């Protein structure tokens, strides 16, 4: 347990030192959503209809920005090798990395999405559905993205490859997440898509650390 | 039985076995495809609802079936490669991806060309079409990932992990799109009347199915041979071969 | 072959387009690995002679 705490502390320490890393995704999210607002007609009510898709895709892309670097620095300075060789189970290390990624990039994006949703014309019920969906969905993005980042960690062209590999895998999360917001907009119950998201999250939490550690081992070997 | 299995997994043995069988596989594939296509284009009577447009079935159904089966096979080969560290399974995995991607492209294009006259549109966001499209992305992802690696073994193992995660993902994608559509799309235009299929329609379809699968087998085996040649290029048996 | 056959009851573009695409990809699937093998054997032979 103390090892987990140490790993998480290390991530927080590293993040505190390179502030641009975790300030960039929220900034990106704001800029993308603003550009959608500016690209549409002024005060177009139809913007609210596309808001679920805009916000979810913007969140996804913002999270993708930092994923490439999730294991890269550790790989370059040899820390990753130490982690693979350490007596600590590698899936625990992977789980810590993914958790810290979500806490540092996913969570700020979730919190920022609420005012941005209101800006795009979502009503209160829809904003609640958006935030609830993002709370369940962004950890899945961190998990799946982290897995792909682990697969591509040693590669020179990882930056191009990563989004191409992540996007098809994340399709269900976007469908259910944006679906929850749309249901709320139409006054329909939102629990079904949120349950689906929770199920996907459960699958991600239980399985991804293991495949992620296998991918890391493959990258280091 | 196990000695037979181990011998099959040895690269030179597999290479020679494939060399012996491949001409027959190729001839059988060409023959069955010719039978299926000519039978389907010339001898099968036109469908009473879809007229001659139904003939697209002879390319669409076999390639769609192949695209799904090959992906499953790729994931199984990936699991074998990861669990038993079997080199041959790695080669099969790497060889399957481009062939499967080709089949998926044909299934998608023929599906669109069939959809236009029948449904009035090239594309609908229906569960089958969308999951087929995601399947294509997954195939392309495996190909891209494989080509990004320098080391063939590391590449194959990374692809194996991706293929396995993808195989978990495809049913979820299909289910999610079904759910998504059931809520918003009330159009029932997709409900095609199941055509009463007669023997002169069905037999060419079975021939085309068998032919397409054999063609895939041929292409994959040839690619496995190439992969083995390249990986073992510094060993004795390849030198003997030249 | 009569004109009816090529006409495909008005669906000619769709039917022949489908079969054309399939034929192209099938020919590629069958021939591409053979060409690759020739290249491979040549390059392996070439590097063997260098040694």
GROMACS .gro file of C-alpha atoms in nm:
model
  514
    1UNK     CA    1   0.000   0.000   0.000
    2UNK     CA    2   0.282   0.237   0.084
    3UNK     CA    3   0.429   0.161  -0.257
    4UNK     CA    4   0.104   0.270  -0.422
    5UNK     CA    5   0.103   0.588  -0.217
    6UNK     CA    6   0.465   0.650  -0.315
    7UNK     CA    7   0.385   0.602  -0.683
    8UNK     CA    8   0.091   0.839  -0.666
    9UNK     CA    9   0.298   1.093  -0.472
   10UNK     CA   10   0.567   1.071  -0.736
   11UNK     CA   11   0.315   1.141  -1.013
   12UNK     CA   12   0.178   1.441  -0.823
   13UNK     CA   13   0.533   1.566  -0.766
   14UNK     CA   14   0.619   1.534  -1.135
   15UNK     CA   15   0.297   1.707  -1.235
   16UNK     CA   16   0.362   1.995  -0.996
   17UNK     CA   17   0.697   2.050  -1.162
   18UNK     CA   18   0.575   2.053  -1.522
   19UNK     CA   19   0.265   2.260  -1.501
   20UNK     CA   20   0.204   2.296  -1.873
   21UNK     CA   21   0.143   1.923  -1.901
   22UNK     CA   22  -0.177   1.927  -1.706
   23UNK     CA   23  -0.284   2.283  -1.783
   24UNK     CA   24  -0.282   2.224  -2.157
   25UNK     CA   25  -0.577   1.977  -2.185
   26UNK     CA   26  -0.829   2.203  -2.004
   27UNK     CA   27  -0.713   2.495  -2.216
   28UNK     CA   28  -0.751   2.282  -2.529
   29UNK     CA   29  -1.104   2.186  -2.424
   30UNK     CA   30  -1.205   2.549  -2.376
   31UNK     CA   31  -1.056   2.653  -2.711
   32UNK     CA   32  -1.223   2.370  -2.904
   33UNK     CA   33  -1.565   2.436  -2.754
   34UNK     CA   34  -1.526   2.810  -2.813
   35UNK     CA   35  -1.436   2.748  -3.174
   36UNK     CA   36  -1.751   2.538  -3.218
   37UNK     CA   37  -1.952   2.824  -3.075
   38UNK     CA   38  -1.782   3.070  -3.309
   39UNK     CA   39  -1.814   2.841  -3.611
   40UNK     CA   40  -2.190   2.815  -3.571
   41UNK     CA   41  -2.437   3.097  -3.631
   42UNK     CA   42  -2.454   3.342  -3.340
   43UNK     CA   43  -2.693   3.213  -3.073
   44UNK     CA   44  -2.798   2.920  -3.288
   45UNK     CA   45  -3.028   2.698  -3.079
   46UNK     CA   46  -2.920   2.399  -3.286
   47UNK     CA   47  -2.581   2.417  -3.117
   48UNK     CA   48  -2.742   2.264  -2.807
   49UNK     CA   49  -2.840   1.960  -3.014
   50UNK     CA   50  -2.481   1.900  -3.113
   51UNK     CA   51  -2.343   1.994  -2.771
   52UNK     CA   52  -2.331   1.632  -2.642
   53UNK     CA   53  -2.118   1.520  -2.937
   54UNK     CA   54  -1.902   1.835  -2.929
   55UNK     CA   55  -1.829   1.810  -2.558
   56UNK     CA   56  -1.759   1.438  -2.561
   57UNK     CA   57  -1.533   1.450  -2.863
   58UNK     CA   58  -1.350   1.757  -2.727
   59UNK     CA   59  -1.299   1.577  -2.396
   60UNK     CA   60  -1.167   1.270  -2.576
   61UNK     CA   61  -0.924   1.472  -2.787
   62UNK     CA   62  -0.806   1.673  -2.487
   63UNK     CA   63  -0.734   1.353  -2.295
   64UNK     CA   64  -0.549   1.213  -2.598
   65UNK     CA   65  -0.311   1.508  -2.594
   66UNK     CA   66  -0.137   1.395  -2.278
   67UNK     CA   67  -0.164   1.020  -2.322
   68UNK     CA   68   0.137   0.992  -2.546
   69UNK     CA   69   0.356   1.121  -2.266
   70UNK     CA   70   0.204   0.894  -2.001
   71UNK     CA   71   0.483   0.637  -2.011
   72UNK     CA   72   0.727   0.810  -2.245
   73UNK     CA   73   0.932   1.006  -1.990
   74UNK     CA   74   0.957   0.702  -1.764
   75UNK     CA   75   1.068   0.494  -2.060
   76UNK     CA   76   1.334   0.742  -2.166
   77UNK     CA   77   1.498   0.786  -1.826
   78UNK     CA   78   1.485   0.416  -1.743
   79UNK     CA   79   1.228   0.442  -1.462
   80UNK     CA   80   0.996   0.212  -1.653
   81UNK     CA   81   1.257  -0.059  -1.661
   82UNK     CA   82   1.302  -0.025  -1.288
   83UNK     CA   83   0.927  -0.054  -1.243
   84UNK     CA   84   0.913  -0.368  -1.455
   85UNK     CA   85   1.198  -0.523  -1.258
   86UNK     CA   86   1.071  -0.414  -0.917
   87UNK     CA   87   0.902  -0.670  -0.688
   88UNK     CA   88   0.584  -0.463  -0.704
   89UNK     CA   89   0.329  -0.624  -0.938
   90UNK     CA   90   0.341  -0.436  -1.268
   91UNK     CA   91  -0.038  -0.418  -1.298
   92UNK     CA   92  -0.042  -0.217  -0.977
   93UNK     CA   93   0.211   0.025  -1.123
   94UNK     CA   94   0.003   0.050  -1.441
   95UNK     CA   95  -0.313   0.107  -1.238
   96UNK     CA   96  -0.141   0.386  -1.042
   97UNK     CA   97  -0.024   0.554  -1.362
   98UNK     CA   98  -0.373   0.536  -1.511
   99UNK     CA   99  -0.536   0.662  -1.191
  100UNK     CA  100  -0.297   0.955  -1.167
  101UNK     CA  101  -0.357   1.037  -1.534
  102UNK     CA  102  -0.728   1.051  -1.469
  103UNK     CA  103  -0.688   1.261  -1.156
  104UNK     CA  104  -0.457   1.508  -1.331
  105UNK     CA  105  -0.626   1.542  -1.671
  106UNK     CA  106  -0.962   1.362  -1.664
  107UNK     CA  107  -1.103   1.519  -1.351
  108UNK     CA  108  -1.024   1.884  -1.442
  109UNK     CA  109  -1.182   1.823  -1.783
  110UNK     CA  110  -1.496   1.683  -1.620
  111UNK     CA  111  -1.528   1.984  -1.392
  112UNK     CA  112  -1.465   2.225  -1.676
  113UNK     CA  113  -1.722   2.058  -1.900
  114UNK     CA  114  -2.015   2.168  -1.684
  115UNK     CA  115  -1.980   2.544  -1.750
  116UNK     CA  116  -1.887   2.473  -2.113
  117UNK     CA  117  -2.205   2.267  -2.150
  118UNK     CA  118  -2.409   2.554  -2.013
  119UNK     CA  119  -2.230   2.783  -2.263
  120UNK     CA  120  -2.344   2.560  -2.549
  121UNK     CA  121  -2.702   2.586  -2.427
  122UNK     CA  122  -2.751   2.268  -2.225
  123UNK     CA  123  -3.017   2.285  -1.952
  124UNK     CA  124  -2.947   2.179  -1.595
  125UNK     CA  125  -3.065   1.819  -1.635
  126UNK     CA  126  -2.844   1.778  -1.942
  127UNK     CA  127  -2.543   1.924  -1.763
  128UNK     CA  128  -2.596   1.680  -1.477
  129UNK     CA  129  -2.616   1.391  -1.725
  130UNK     CA  130  -2.304   1.521  -1.901
  131UNK     CA  131  -2.101   1.539  -1.580
  132UNK     CA  132  -2.226   1.201  -1.457
  133UNK     CA  133  -2.138   1.046  -1.792
  134UNK     CA  134  -1.796   1.207  -1.797
  135UNK     CA  135  -1.722   1.093  -1.442
  136UNK     CA  136  -1.783   0.736  -1.557
  137UNK     CA  137  -1.647   0.772  -1.910
  138UNK     CA  138  -1.324   0.967  -1.875
  139UNK     CA  139  -1.159   0.695  -1.660
  140UNK     CA  140  -1.235   0.456  -1.948
  141UNK     CA  141  -1.063   0.700  -2.185
  142UNK     CA  142  -0.762   0.716  -1.953
  143UNK     CA  143  -0.758   0.335  -1.924
  144UNK     CA  144  -0.792   0.250  -2.293
  145UNK     CA  145  -0.566   0.536  -2.393
  146UNK     CA  146  -0.311   0.432  -2.133
  147UNK     CA  147  -0.314   0.079  -2.269
  148UNK     CA  148  -0.244   0.205  -2.620
  149UNK     CA  149   0.021   0.443  -2.485
  150UNK     CA  150   0.188   0.143  -2.321
  151UNK     CA  151   0.174  -0.047  -2.651
  152UNK     CA  152   0.342   0.234  -2.842
  153UNK     CA  153   0.576   0.363  -2.573
  154UNK     CA  154   0.906   0.286  -2.744
  155UNK     CA  155   0.798   0.389  -3.092
  156UNK     CA  156   0.915   0.694  -3.284
  157UNK     CA  157   0.578   0.761  -3.450
  158UNK     CA  158   0.363   0.702  -3.142
  159UNK     CA  159   0.210   1.047  -3.163
  160UNK     CA  160   0.041   0.967  -3.492
  161UNK     CA  161  -0.045   0.611  -3.406
  162UNK     CA  162  -0.201   0.670  -3.067
  163UNK     CA  163  -0.522   0.852  -3.167
  164UNK     CA  164  -0.578   0.613  -3.460
  165UNK     CA  165  -0.563   0.317  -3.225
  166UNK     CA  166  -0.760   0.471  -2.938
  167UNK     CA  167  -1.055   0.618  -3.128
  168UNK     CA  168  -1.212   0.292  -3.255
  169UNK     CA  169  -1.175   0.135  -2.913
  170UNK     CA  170  -1.351   0.422  -2.741
  171UNK     CA  171  -1.659   0.429  -2.968
  172UNK     CA  172  -1.900   0.273  -2.713
  173UNK     CA  173  -1.802   0.521  -2.442
  174UNK     CA  174  -1.877   0.816  -2.669
  175UNK     CA  175  -2.208   0.664  -2.780
  176UNK     CA  176  -2.334   0.605  -2.427
  177UNK     CA  177  -2.191   0.926  -2.285
  178UNK     CA  178  -2.336   1.154  -2.552
  179UNK     CA  179  -2.652   0.938  -2.548
  180UNK     CA  180  -2.707   1.014  -2.180
  181UNK     CA  181  -2.692   1.388  -2.247
  182UNK     CA  182  -2.933   1.358  -2.540
  183UNK     CA  183  -3.176   1.155  -2.330
  184UNK     CA  184  -3.168   1.425  -2.064
  185UNK     CA  185  -3.230   1.693  -2.327
  186UNK     CA  186  -3.539   1.507  -2.444
  187UNK     CA  187  -3.663   1.458  -2.090
  188UNK     CA  188  -3.602   1.083  -2.100
  189UNK     CA  189  -3.449   0.884  -1.814
  190UNK     CA  190  -3.069   0.875  -1.828
  191UNK     CA  191  -2.997   0.575  -1.607
  192UNK     CA  192  -2.969   0.318  -1.890
  193UNK     CA  193  -2.671   0.477  -2.072
  194UNK     CA  194  -2.507   0.558  -1.739
  195UNK     CA  195  -2.539   0.195  -1.632
  196UNK     CA  196  -2.377   0.092  -1.961
  197UNK     CA  197  -2.094   0.338  -1.897
  198UNK     CA  198  -2.053   0.201  -1.547
  199UNK     CA  199  -2.035  -0.152  -1.688
  200UNK     CA  200  -1.766  -0.047  -1.938
  201UNK     CA  201  -1.579   0.124  -1.656
  202UNK     CA  202  -1.594  -0.194  -1.449
  203UNK     CA  203  -1.450  -0.393  -1.740
  204UNK     CA  204  -1.176  -0.131  -1.789
  205UNK     CA  205  -1.082  -0.118  -1.421
  206UNK     CA  206  -1.057  -0.495  -1.389
  207UNK     CA  207  -0.890  -0.583  -1.718
  208UNK     CA  208  -0.692  -0.286  -1.847
  209UNK     CA  209  -0.418  -0.281  -1.577
  210UNK     CA  210  -0.332  -0.639  -1.670
  211UNK     CA  211  -0.316  -0.591  -2.048
  212UNK     CA  212  -0.142  -0.259  -1.987
  213UNK     CA  213   0.128  -0.428  -1.781
  214UNK     CA  214   0.170  -0.693  -2.053
  215UNK     CA  215   0.214  -0.415  -2.307
  216UNK     CA  216   0.471  -0.240  -2.087
  217UNK     CA  217   0.664  -0.561  -2.042
  218UNK     CA  218   0.666  -0.606  -2.419
  219UNK     CA  219   0.792  -0.252  -2.469
  220UNK     CA  220   1.077  -0.289  -2.222
  221UNK     CA  221   1.194  -0.637  -2.324
  222UNK     CA  222  -0.067  -3.573  -3.136
  223UNK     CA  223   0.158  -3.324  -2.958
  224UNK     CA  224   0.464  -3.418  -3.161
  225UNK     CA  225   0.258  -3.349  -3.472
  226UNK     CA  226   0.159  -3.012  -3.327
  227UNK     CA  227   0.518  -2.922  -3.241
  228UNK     CA  228   0.639  -3.023  -3.584
  229UNK     CA  229   0.371  -2.808  -3.744
  230UNK     CA  230   0.493  -2.513  -3.542
  231UNK     CA  231   0.851  -2.551  -3.661
  232UNK     CA  232   0.916  -2.291  -3.933
  233UNK     CA  233   1.090  -2.508  -4.196
  234UNK     CA  234   0.835  -2.785  -4.158
  235UNK     CA  235   0.543  -2.546  -4.185
  236UNK     CA  236   0.700  -2.370  -4.481
  237UNK     CA  237   0.741  -2.693  -4.675
  238UNK     CA  238   0.395  -2.816  -4.580
  239UNK     CA  239   0.243  -2.487  -4.698
  240UNK     CA  240   0.447  -2.506  -5.017
  241UNK     CA  241   0.301  -2.850  -5.089
  242UNK     CA  242  -0.059  -2.754  -5.013
  243UNK     CA  243  -0.077  -2.401  -5.150
  244UNK     CA  244  -0.121  -2.482  -5.522
  245UNK     CA  245  -0.421  -2.697  -5.437
  246UNK     CA  246  -0.569  -2.431  -5.209
  247UNK     CA  247  -0.522  -2.173  -5.483
  248UNK     CA  248  -0.681  -2.387  -5.753
  249UNK     CA  249  -0.972  -2.480  -5.526
  250UNK     CA  250  -1.027  -2.115  -5.432
  251UNK     CA  251  -1.024  -2.002  -5.795
  252UNK     CA  252  -1.253  -2.284  -5.902
  253UNK     CA  253  -1.507  -2.233  -5.625
  254UNK     CA  254  -1.506  -1.856  -5.676
  255UNK     CA  255  -1.560  -1.898  -6.050
  256UNK     CA  256  -1.843  -2.142  -5.983
  257UNK     CA  257  -2.003  -1.917  -5.725
  258UNK     CA  258  -1.972  -1.597  -5.925
  259UNK     CA  259  -2.077  -1.736  -6.262
  260UNK     CA  260  -2.357  -1.929  -6.098
  261UNK     CA  261  -2.463  -1.619  -5.912
  262UNK     CA  262  -2.434  -1.377  -6.203
  263UNK     CA  263  -2.560  -1.594  -6.487
  264UNK     CA  264  -2.759  -1.892  -6.372
  265UNK     CA  265  -2.932  -1.777  -6.054
  266UNK     CA  266  -3.276  -1.634  -6.132
  267UNK     CA  267  -3.336  -1.269  -6.037
  268UNK     CA  268  -3.497  -1.214  -5.700
  269UNK     CA  269  -3.867  -1.129  -5.725
  270UNK     CA  270  -3.824  -0.822  -5.500
  271UNK     CA  271  -3.473  -0.700  -5.561
  272UNK     CA  272  -3.443  -0.811  -5.924
  273UNK     CA  273  -3.078  -0.841  -6.021
  274UNK     CA  274  -2.945  -0.621  -5.740
  275UNK     CA  275  -2.959  -0.921  -5.504
  276UNK     CA  276  -2.661  -1.069  -5.692
  277UNK     CA  277  -2.436  -0.847  -5.480
  278UNK     CA  278  -2.499  -1.108  -5.209
  279UNK     CA  279  -2.239  -1.331  -5.377
  280UNK     CA  280  -1.959  -1.089  -5.291
  281UNK     CA  281  -2.104  -0.913  -4.989
  282UNK     CA  282  -2.197  -1.204  -4.763
  283UNK     CA  283  -1.875  -1.407  -4.812
  284UNK     CA  284  -1.648  -1.107  -4.753
  285UNK     CA  285  -1.847  -0.989  -4.450
  286UNK     CA  286  -1.832  -1.338  -4.302
  287UNK     CA  287  -1.460  -1.359  -4.377
  288UNK     CA  288  -1.391  -1.018  -4.221
  289UNK     CA  289  -1.545  -1.127  -3.890
  290UNK     CA  290  -1.397  -1.478  -3.889
  291UNK     CA  291  -1.050  -1.351  -3.974
  292UNK     CA  292  -1.061  -1.100  -3.692
  293UNK     CA  293  -1.157  -1.374  -3.448
  294UNK     CA  294  -0.882  -1.593  -3.587
  295UNK     CA  295  -0.634  -1.310  -3.552
  296UNK     CA  296  -0.725  -1.264  -3.185
  297UNK     CA  297  -0.700  -1.639  -3.121
  298UNK     CA  298  -0.359  -1.645  -3.290
  299UNK     CA  299  -0.267  -1.347  -3.073
  300UNK     CA  300  -0.368  -1.531  -2.757
  301UNK     CA  301  -0.166  -1.837  -2.864
  302UNK     CA  302   0.131  -1.615  -2.945
  303UNK     CA  303   0.116  -1.447  -2.604
  304UNK     CA  304   0.049  -1.755  -2.392
  305UNK     CA  305   0.279  -2.010  -2.556
  306UNK     CA  306   0.516  -1.760  -2.721
  307UNK     CA  307   0.467  -1.952  -3.043
  308UNK     CA  308   0.644  -1.791  -3.338
  309UNK     CA  309   0.412  -1.940  -3.596
  310UNK     CA  310   0.108  -1.787  -3.425
  311UNK     CA  311   0.281  -1.448  -3.436
  312UNK     CA  312   0.329  -1.488  -3.811
  313UNK     CA  313  -0.034  -1.591  -3.858
  314UNK     CA  314  -0.150  -1.287  -3.662
  315UNK     CA  315   0.061  -1.048  -3.867
  316UNK     CA  316  -0.036  -1.216  -4.194
  317UNK     CA  317  -0.410  -1.209  -4.123
  318UNK     CA  318  -0.445  -0.833  -4.068
  319UNK     CA  319  -0.399  -0.710  -4.429
  320UNK     CA  320  -0.615  -0.988  -4.574
  321UNK     CA  321  -0.887  -0.919  -4.319
  322UNK     CA  322  -0.868  -0.548  -4.390
  323UNK     CA  323  -0.911  -0.620  -4.763
  324UNK     CA  324  -1.218  -0.835  -4.697
  325UNK     CA  325  -1.365  -0.566  -4.470
  326UNK     CA  326  -1.316  -0.301  -4.739
  327UNK     CA  327  -1.496  -0.518  -4.995
  328UNK     CA  328  -1.777  -0.595  -4.751
  329UNK     CA  329  -1.821  -0.224  -4.676
  330UNK     CA  330  -1.811  -0.106  -5.038
  331UNK     CA  331  -2.041  -0.379  -5.167
  332UNK     CA  332  -2.273  -0.315  -4.874
  333UNK     CA  333  -2.290   0.051  -4.969
  334UNK     CA  334  -2.349  -0.034  -5.335
  335UNK     CA  335  -2.625  -0.270  -5.228
  336UNK     CA  336  -2.773  -0.021  -4.986
  337UNK     CA  337  -2.810   0.259  -5.240
  338UNK     CA  338  -3.065   0.088  -5.467
  339UNK     CA  339  -3.238  -0.102  -5.184
  340UNK     CA  340  -3.253   0.147  -4.896
  341UNK     CA  341  -3.207   0.462  -5.102
  342UNK     CA  342  -2.882   0.559  -4.925
  343UNK     CA  343  -2.523   0.446  -4.929
  344UNK     CA  344  -2.482   0.455  -4.556
  345UNK     CA  345  -2.697   0.417  -4.248
  346UNK     CA  346  -2.566   0.428  -3.894
  347UNK     CA  347  -2.690   0.082  -3.821
  348UNK     CA  348  -2.520  -0.158  -3.580
  349UNK     CA  349  -2.385  -0.393  -3.844
  350UNK     CA  350  -2.244  -0.124  -4.070
  351UNK     CA  351  -2.091   0.071  -3.787
  352UNK     CA  352  -1.930  -0.231  -3.627
  353UNK     CA  353  -1.793  -0.335  -3.966
  354UNK     CA  354  -1.642   0.012  -4.000
  355UNK     CA  355  -1.490  -0.008  -3.653
  356UNK     CA  356  -1.360  -0.352  -3.748
  357UNK     CA  357  -1.180  -0.192  -4.044
  358UNK     CA  358  -1.027   0.069  -3.812
  359UNK     CA  359  -0.910  -0.209  -3.581
  360UNK     CA  360  -0.751  -0.399  -3.870
  361UNK     CA  361  -0.579  -0.082  -3.990
  362UNK     CA  362  -0.464  -0.016  -3.634
  363UNK     CA  363  -0.304  -0.359  -3.613
  364UNK     CA  364  -0.131  -0.304  -3.949
  365UNK     CA  365  -0.010   0.041  -3.845
  366UNK     CA  366   0.113  -0.082  -3.510
  367UNK     CA  367   0.295  -0.373  -3.667
  368UNK     CA  368   0.474  -0.152  -3.916
  369UNK     CA  369   0.583   0.099  -3.651
  370UNK     CA  370   0.800  -0.158  -3.473
  371UNK     CA  371   1.154  -0.245  -3.571
  372UNK     CA  372   1.159  -0.579  -3.395
  373UNK     CA  373   0.926  -0.836  -3.550
  374UNK     CA  374   0.857  -1.024  -3.228
  375UNK     CA  375   0.778  -0.716  -3.020
  376UNK     CA  376   0.555  -0.596  -3.305
  377UNK     CA  377   0.364  -0.923  -3.314
  378UNK     CA  378   0.312  -0.928  -2.938
  379UNK     CA  379   0.188  -0.567  -2.933
  380UNK     CA  380  -0.049  -0.651  -3.220
  381UNK     CA  381  -0.167  -0.957  -3.028
  382UNK     CA  382  -0.264  -0.743  -2.729
  383UNK     CA  383  -0.440  -0.492  -2.951
  384UNK     CA  384  -0.627  -0.767  -3.137
  385UNK     CA  385  -0.744  -0.924  -2.812
  386UNK     CA  386  -0.866  -0.593  -2.670
  387UNK     CA  387  -1.037  -0.530  -3.004
  388UNK     CA  388  -1.218  -0.861  -2.998
  389UNK     CA  389  -1.367  -0.768  -2.660
  390UNK     CA  390  -1.459  -0.432  -2.805
  391UNK     CA  391  -1.643  -0.537  -3.123
  392UNK     CA  392  -1.951  -0.687  -2.948
  393UNK     CA  393  -1.968  -0.383  -2.719
  394UNK     CA  394  -1.959  -0.153  -3.023
  395UNK     CA  395  -2.233  -0.351  -3.192
  396UNK     CA  396  -2.447  -0.351  -2.880
  397UNK     CA  397  -2.393   0.019  -2.819
  398UNK     CA  398  -2.494   0.115  -3.172
  399UNK     CA  399  -2.802  -0.106  -3.151
  400UNK     CA  400  -2.901   0.068  -2.831
  401UNK     CA  401  -2.823   0.407  -2.981
  402UNK     CA  402  -3.033   0.339  -3.290
  403UNK     CA  403  -3.325   0.180  -3.114
  404UNK     CA  404  -3.375   0.503  -2.927
  405UNK     CA  405  -3.357   0.742  -3.218
  406UNK     CA  406  -3.422   0.570  -3.546
  407UNK     CA  407  -3.779   0.468  -3.603
  408UNK     CA  408  -3.729   0.391  -3.970
  409UNK     CA  409  -3.783   0.026  -4.049
  410UNK     CA  410  -3.652   0.051  -4.403
  411UNK     CA  411  -3.377  -0.189  -4.307
  412UNK     CA  412  -3.619  -0.475  -4.264
  413UNK     CA  413  -3.562  -0.652  -4.594
  414UNK     CA  414  -3.807  -0.925  -4.673
  415UNK     CA  415  -3.613  -1.245  -4.635
  416UNK     CA  416  -3.593  -1.371  -4.990
  417UNK     CA  417  -3.712  -1.721  -5.050
  418UNK     CA  418  -3.388  -1.879  -5.149
  419UNK     CA  419  -3.392  -2.154  -5.408
  420UNK     CA  420  -3.120  -2.407  -5.476
  421UNK     CA  421  -2.986  -2.227  -5.784
  422UNK     CA  422  -2.950  -1.916  -5.568
  423UNK     CA  423  -2.812  -2.091  -5.260
  424UNK     CA  424  -2.556  -2.327  -5.411
  425UNK     CA  425  -2.350  -2.051  -5.577
  426UNK     CA  426  -2.359  -1.864  -5.248
  427UNK     CA  427  -2.208  -2.161  -5.066
  428UNK     CA  428  -1.950  -2.197  -5.342
  429UNK     CA  429  -1.862  -1.828  -5.319
  430UNK     CA  430  -1.838  -1.854  -4.939
  431UNK     CA  431  -1.604  -2.154  -4.956
  432UNK     CA  432  -1.404  -1.991  -5.236
  433UNK     CA  433  -1.361  -1.665  -5.047
  434UNK     CA  434  -1.248  -1.844  -4.733
  435UNK     CA  435  -1.002  -2.056  -4.932
  436UNK     CA  436  -0.870  -1.744  -5.103
  437UNK     CA  437  -0.813  -1.590  -4.760
  438UNK     CA  438  -0.640  -1.908  -4.648
  439UNK     CA  439  -0.420  -1.893  -4.958
  440UNK     CA  440  -0.327  -1.529  -4.906
  441UNK     CA  441  -0.263  -1.577  -4.534
  442UNK     CA  442  -0.048  -1.888  -4.583
  443UNK     CA  443   0.158  -1.709  -4.848
  444UNK     CA  444   0.206  -1.417  -4.610
  445UNK     CA  445   0.300  -1.650  -4.327
  446UNK     CA  446   0.560  -1.805  -4.557
  447UNK     CA  447   0.699  -1.461  -4.637
  448UNK     CA  448   0.710  -1.367  -4.270
  449UNK     CA  449   0.890  -1.693  -4.187
  450UNK     CA  450   1.138  -1.640  -4.470
  451UNK     CA  451   1.219  -1.291  -4.348
  452UNK     CA  452   1.248  -1.380  -3.981
  453UNK     CA  453   1.460  -1.688  -4.048
  454UNK     CA  454   1.663  -1.536  -4.328
  455UNK     CA  455   1.989  -1.609  -4.149
  456UNK     CA  456   1.915  -1.974  -4.074
  457UNK     CA  457   2.022  -2.285  -4.258
  458UNK     CA  458   1.691  -2.397  -4.395
  459UNK     CA  459   1.632  -2.071  -4.579
  460UNK     CA  460   1.981  -2.088  -4.729
  461UNK     CA  461   1.908  -2.444  -4.841
  462UNK     CA  462   1.591  -2.324  -5.005
  463UNK     CA  463   1.767  -2.079  -5.232
  464UNK     CA  464  -2.423  -1.242  -7.376
  465UNK     CA  465  -2.739  -1.047  -7.431
  466UNK     CA  466  -2.785  -0.686  -7.330
  467UNK     CA  467  -3.019  -0.795  -7.049
  468UNK     CA  468  -2.734  -0.963  -6.870
  469UNK     CA  469  -2.514  -0.654  -6.871
  470UNK     CA  470  -2.811  -0.435  -6.787
  471UNK     CA  471  -2.888  -0.623  -6.460
  472UNK     CA  472  -3.246  -0.488  -6.461
  473UNK     CA  473  -3.119  -0.137  -6.415
  474UNK     CA  474  -2.875  -0.210  -6.134
  475UNK     CA  475  -2.573  -0.254  -6.361
  476UNK     CA  476  -2.354   0.006  -6.191
  477UNK     CA  477  -2.416  -0.139  -5.846
  478UNK     CA  478  -2.382  -0.506  -5.937
  479UNK     CA  479  -2.081  -0.469  -6.164
  480UNK     CA  480  -1.925  -0.216  -5.932
  481UNK     CA  481  -1.950  -0.460  -5.643
  482UNK     CA  482  -1.808  -0.749  -5.838
  483UNK     CA  483  -1.538  -0.525  -5.982
  484UNK     CA  484  -1.421  -0.407  -5.641
  485UNK     CA  485  -1.429  -0.763  -5.510
  486UNK     CA  486  -1.233  -0.891  -5.809
  487UNK     CA  487  -0.970  -0.620  -5.767
  488UNK     CA  488  -0.918  -0.693  -5.397
  489UNK     CA  489  -0.922  -1.070  -5.450
  490UNK     CA  490  -0.659  -1.047  -5.723
  491UNK     CA  491  -0.451  -0.824  -5.497
  492UNK     CA  492  -0.490  -1.069  -5.208
  493UNK     CA  493  -0.374  -1.357  -5.425
  494UNK     CA  494  -0.088  -1.185  -5.607
  495UNK     CA  495   0.061  -0.936  -5.359
  496UNK     CA  496   0.221  -1.199  -5.131
  497UNK     CA  497   0.369  -1.376  -5.434
  498UNK     CA  498   0.539  -1.061  -5.554
  499UNK     CA  499   0.659  -0.990  -5.202
  500UNK     CA  500   0.808  -1.336  -5.184
  501UNK     CA  501   1.003  -1.282  -5.503
  502UNK     CA  502   1.143  -0.956  -5.359
  503UNK     CA  503   1.225  -1.129  -5.030
  504UNK     CA  504   1.405  -1.418  -5.195
  505UNK     CA  505   1.600  -1.176  -5.413
  506UNK     CA  506   1.710  -0.963  -5.118
  507UNK     CA  507   1.802  -1.266  -4.908
  508UNK     CA  508   1.999  -1.407  -5.198
  509UNK     CA  509   2.167  -1.070  -5.249
  510UNK     CA  510   2.272  -1.038  -4.887
  511UNK     CA  511   2.393  -1.399  -4.885
  512UNK     CA  512   2.625  -1.324  -5.175
  513UNK     CA  513   2.764  -1.019  -4.998
  514UNK     CA  514   2.887  -1.228  -4.708
   0.00000   0.00000   0.00000
